[in-house]
Amino acid sequence: MTNAHDVLLDASPWVKRFALSIPKEGSVLDLACGGGRNAALLASLGYSVLAVDQDINAIQQWSDSLIHPRQENLEGETWPLQGLQFAGIVVTNYLYRPFLEQLPKMLVDGGVLIYETFAEGNAEFGKPSNPNFLLKPAELLGLAASSGLKVIAYEDIYLDQPKPAMVQRICAVKGHLKGHLKGRIPLQFHG
Ligand SMILES: C[S@@+](CC[C@H](N)C(=O)[O-])C[C@H]1O[C@@H](n2cnc3c(N)ncnc32)[C@H](O)[C@@H]1O
């Protein structure tokens, strides 16, 4: 039987690096959470997590009181999370462009977006290869700029672990960097 500890061992290193920059007040959205590896990490750090996916069977097997699985189709006609607000939003290995701009709108002031997914050029290494699932050059920077998010860190790189891939990833804050974040985020910019 899977448990939260085993699941969190697979959490994204990028999410691990920036998770503590999310304000403690308010909950965190793990969008398209899958098996819940990042939700498990966030819960282990004391965050309350709304874990949304079309398939929540796996996460329901082990989720604890800090994780709230919610089954939703994130690619329907309307945005199913309308009106919700979060201290943090985490997205990994998922992209659905029609609702991308909804994410910054759901952050409270001081809220943190941590996003990591495949980028253009990934087709050379396998799937995903459909351009709809691959970020265009600087696309996450563009999202931050158009939404007034301050970029804390950004990379558009080749990774060989956990498998060869082209990956784009960002950590960005809505509004002003709060005092509690200073010293908790490695302040470096790769852009
Ligand atoms: C590659 S997995 C990534 C899972 C997780 N974020 C991670 O990195 O481990 C993509 C996830 O998107 C979810 N997904 C795909 N289409 C969806 C939709 N229309 N509505 C909700 N979830 C969807 C899948 O069920 C799957 O869990």
Coordinates of C-alpha atoms and ligand atoms in Angstrom, one line a residue:
M1 CA 0.0 0.0 0.0
T2 CA 1.4 3.4 -1.0
N3 CA 1.9 6.0 1.8
A4 CA 2.5 9.7 1.7
H5 CA 6.2 9.3 2.6
D6 CA 6.9 7.1 -0.4
V7 CA 5.0 9.4 -2.7
L8 CA 6.8 12.5 -1.6
L9 CA 10.2 11.0 -2.4
D10 CA 9.3 11.5 -6.1
A11 CA 8.4 15.2 -5.7
S12 CA 9.8 17.6 -8.2
P13 CA 13.2 19.1 -7.1
W14 CA 12.0 22.4 -8.4
V15 CA 8.9 22.3 -6.2
K16 CA 11.0 21.2 -3.3
R17 CA 13.4 24.1 -3.8
F18 CA 10.6 26.8 -3.7
A19 CA 7.8 25.2 -1.6
L20 CA 8.7 27.1 1.6
S21 CA 8.4 30.4 -0.2
I22 CA 4.6 29.8 -0.3
P23 CA 2.9 31.8 2.6
K24 CA 1.7 29.6 5.4
E25 CA -1.7 31.3 5.5
G26 CA -4.1 30.0 2.9
S27 CA -4.1 26.7 1.0
V28 CA -2.1 25.5 -2.0
L29 CA -3.5 24.2 -5.3
D30 CA -1.8 21.2 -6.9
L31 CA -3.2 21.5 -10.4
A32 CA -3.4 18.2 -12.3
C33 CA -1.9 16.5 -9.3
G34 CA -1.8 13.0 -10.7
G35 CA -0.5 10.6 -8.0
G36 CA 0.1 13.5 -5.7
R37 CA 3.9 13.5 -5.3
N38 CA 4.0 17.3 -4.9
A39 CA 0.8 17.4 -2.8
A40 CA 2.5 14.9 -0.4
L41 CA 5.6 17.2 -0.2
L42 CA 3.5 20.3 0.5
A43 CA 1.5 18.5 3.2
S44 CA 4.7 17.3 4.8
L45 CA 5.6 21.0 5.1
G46 CA 2.3 21.8 6.8
Y47 CA 0.4 23.2 3.9
S48 CA -3.3 22.5 3.3
V49 CA -3.5 21.3 -0.3
L50 CA -6.4 21.2 -2.8
A51 CA -5.3 18.4 -5.2
V52 CA -7.2 18.6 -8.4
D53 CA -7.2 16.1 -11.2
Q54 CA -9.7 14.2 -13.5
D55 CA -8.5 11.0 -11.8
I56 CA -8.1 11.1 -8.0
N57 CA -8.2 7.4 -7.4
A58 CA -4.5 7.1 -6.6
I59 CA -4.3 10.1 -4.3
Q60 CA -7.4 9.0 -2.4
Q61 CA -5.5 5.8 -1.5
W62 CA -3.1 7.6 0.9
S63 CA -4.1 11.3 1.2
D64 CA -4.1 12.6 4.8
S65 CA -6.1 15.3 6.5
L66 CA -4.1 18.1 4.9
I67 CA -4.8 16.9 1.3
H68 CA -8.2 17.5 -0.2
P69 CA -8.6 15.6 -3.5
R70 CA -11.1 17.1 -5.9
Q71 CA -12.1 15.5 -9.2
E72 CA -12.5 18.0 -12.0
N73 CA -12.2 18.2 -15.8
L74 CA -9.7 21.1 -16.2
E75 CA -10.3 21.3 -19.9
G76 CA -14.0 21.8 -20.1
E77 CA -15.9 24.8 -21.4
T78 CA -15.6 26.8 -18.2
W79 CA -12.9 27.1 -15.6
P80 CA -14.0 24.8 -12.7
L81 CA -12.0 26.6 -10.0
Q82 CA -13.5 30.1 -10.6
G83 CA -13.5 32.3 -7.5
L84 CA -11.0 30.2 -5.5
Q85 CA -7.9 31.9 -4.0
F86 CA -4.6 30.3 -3.1
A87 CA -1.4 31.1 -1.3
G88 CA 0.4 28.9 -3.7
I89 CA -0.2 27.1 -7.0
V90 CA 1.9 24.2 -8.1
V91 CA 1.8 22.7 -11.6
T92 CA 4.1 20.1 -12.9
N93 CA 4.1 18.1 -16.2
Y94 CA 0.8 19.6 -17.3
L95 CA -0.3 22.4 -19.7
Y96 CA -3.7 23.5 -21.0
R97 CA -3.2 26.9 -22.6
P98 CA -6.8 28.0 -22.7
F99 CA -6.9 28.4 -18.9
L100 CA -3.3 29.2 -18.2
E101 CA -4.1 32.9 -17.4
Q102 CA -6.5 31.8 -14.7
L103 CA -3.7 30.7 -12.5
P104 CA -2.2 34.1 -11.5
K105 CA -5.7 35.4 -11.0
M106 CA -6.2 32.8 -8.3
L107 CA -3.2 33.9 -6.2
V108 CA -3.6 36.1 -3.2
D109 CA -1.2 39.0 -2.8
G110 CA 2.2 37.5 -1.9
G111 CA 1.0 34.2 -3.3
V112 CA 3.6 32.0 -5.2
L113 CA 3.3 30.2 -8.6
I114 CA 5.6 27.2 -9.0
Y115 CA 5.3 25.8 -12.5
E116 CA 7.4 23.2 -14.3
T117 CA 6.6 21.4 -17.5
F118 CA 8.0 20.2 -20.9
A119 CA 9.2 22.8 -23.4
E120 CA 9.6 23.1 -27.1
G121 CA 12.4 20.8 -28.3
N122 CA 11.2 17.9 -26.1
A123 CA 10.0 15.9 -29.2
E124 CA 13.6 15.0 -29.8
F125 CA 13.5 13.0 -26.6
G126 CA 10.0 11.4 -26.8
K127 CA 6.7 12.4 -25.4
P128 CA 5.1 14.8 -25.0
S129 CA 5.8 16.0 -28.5
N130 CA 2.4 17.6 -29.3
P131 CA 3.1 21.4 -29.4
N132 CA -0.1 21.9 -27.4
F133 CA 1.7 20.3 -24.4
L134 CA 5.0 22.1 -24.9
L135 CA 5.8 25.5 -23.6
K136 CA 7.1 28.0 -26.2
P137 CA 10.4 29.9 -25.5
A138 CA 9.9 32.2 -22.5
E139 CA 6.2 31.4 -22.3
L140 CA 6.2 31.3 -18.5
L141 CA 8.1 34.5 -18.4
G142 CA 5.4 36.0 -20.6
L143 CA 2.7 34.7 -18.3
A144 CA 4.4 36.3 -15.3
A145 CA 4.9 39.6 -17.1
S146 CA 1.3 39.8 -18.3
S147 CA 0.0 39.0 -14.9
G148 CA 2.2 41.2 -12.8
L149 CA 4.1 38.4 -11.1
K150 CA 7.6 39.0 -9.9
V151 CA 10.0 36.3 -11.2
I152 CA 12.1 34.7 -8.5
A153 CA 13.7 32.0 -10.7
Y154 CA 13.3 30.8 -14.2
E155 CA 15.0 28.1 -16.3
D156 CA 14.5 26.8 -19.9
I157 CA 16.9 23.8 -20.0
Y158 CA 17.7 20.3 -20.9
L159 CA 17.4 17.8 -18.0
D160 CA 18.7 14.3 -18.1
Q161 CA 16.8 13.2 -14.9
P162 CA 14.3 11.7 -14.3
K163 CA 14.5 11.2 -18.1
P164 CA 16.0 13.3 -20.9
A165 CA 13.7 16.2 -21.5
M166 CA 13.4 19.9 -22.4
V167 CA 11.9 21.7 -19.4
Q168 CA 10.8 25.2 -18.6
R169 CA 10.1 26.2 -15.0
I170 CA 9.4 29.3 -13.0
C171 CA 8.8 30.5 -9.5
A172 CA 7.0 33.8 -9.4
V173 CA 5.3 35.9 -6.7
K174 CA 2.2 38.0 -7.0
G175 CA 2.6 41.6 -5.9
H176 CA 5.5 42.5 -3.7
L177 CA 8.0 40.0 -2.2
K178 CA 6.8 39.7 1.4
G179 CA 9.2 40.0 4.3
H180 CA 8.7 36.3 5.2
L181 CA 10.1 35.3 1.9
K182 CA 13.4 37.0 2.2
G183 CA 16.1 34.6 3.0
R184 CA 13.8 31.6 2.2
I185 CA 14.2 31.7 -1.5
P186 CA 17.5 31.2 -3.2
L187 CA 17.5 34.6 -5.0
Q188 CA 19.0 33.7 -8.3
F189 CA 17.8 34.3 -11.8
H190 CA 18.5 32.1 -14.8
G191 CA 17.0 33.9 -17.8
Ligands
LIG1 C1 1.8 13.8 -16.6 S1 0.6 13.8 -15.3 C2 1.3 14.9 -14.1 C3 0.9 14.6 -12.7 C4 1.6 15.5 -11.6 N1 1.4 16.9 -11.8 C5 3.0 15.1 -11.6 O1 3.8 15.9 -12.1 O2 3.3 14.1 -11.0 C6 -0.7 14.8 -16.0 C7 -2.0 14.8 -15.2 O3 -2.9 15.7 -15.8 C8 -4.2 15.1 -15.6 N2 -5.1 15.6 -16.6 C9 -5.0 15.5 -17.9 N3 -6.1 16.0 -18.5 C10 -6.9 16.5 -17.5 C11 -8.2 17.1 -17.5 N4 -8.8 17.4 -18.6 N5 -8.7 17.4 -16.3 C12 -8.1 17.2 -15.2 N6 -6.9 16.6 -15.1 C13 -6.3 16.2 -16.3 C14 -4.0 13.6 -15.7 O4 -5.0 12.9 -15.1 C15 -2.6 13.5 -15.0 O5 -2.8 13.1 -13.7

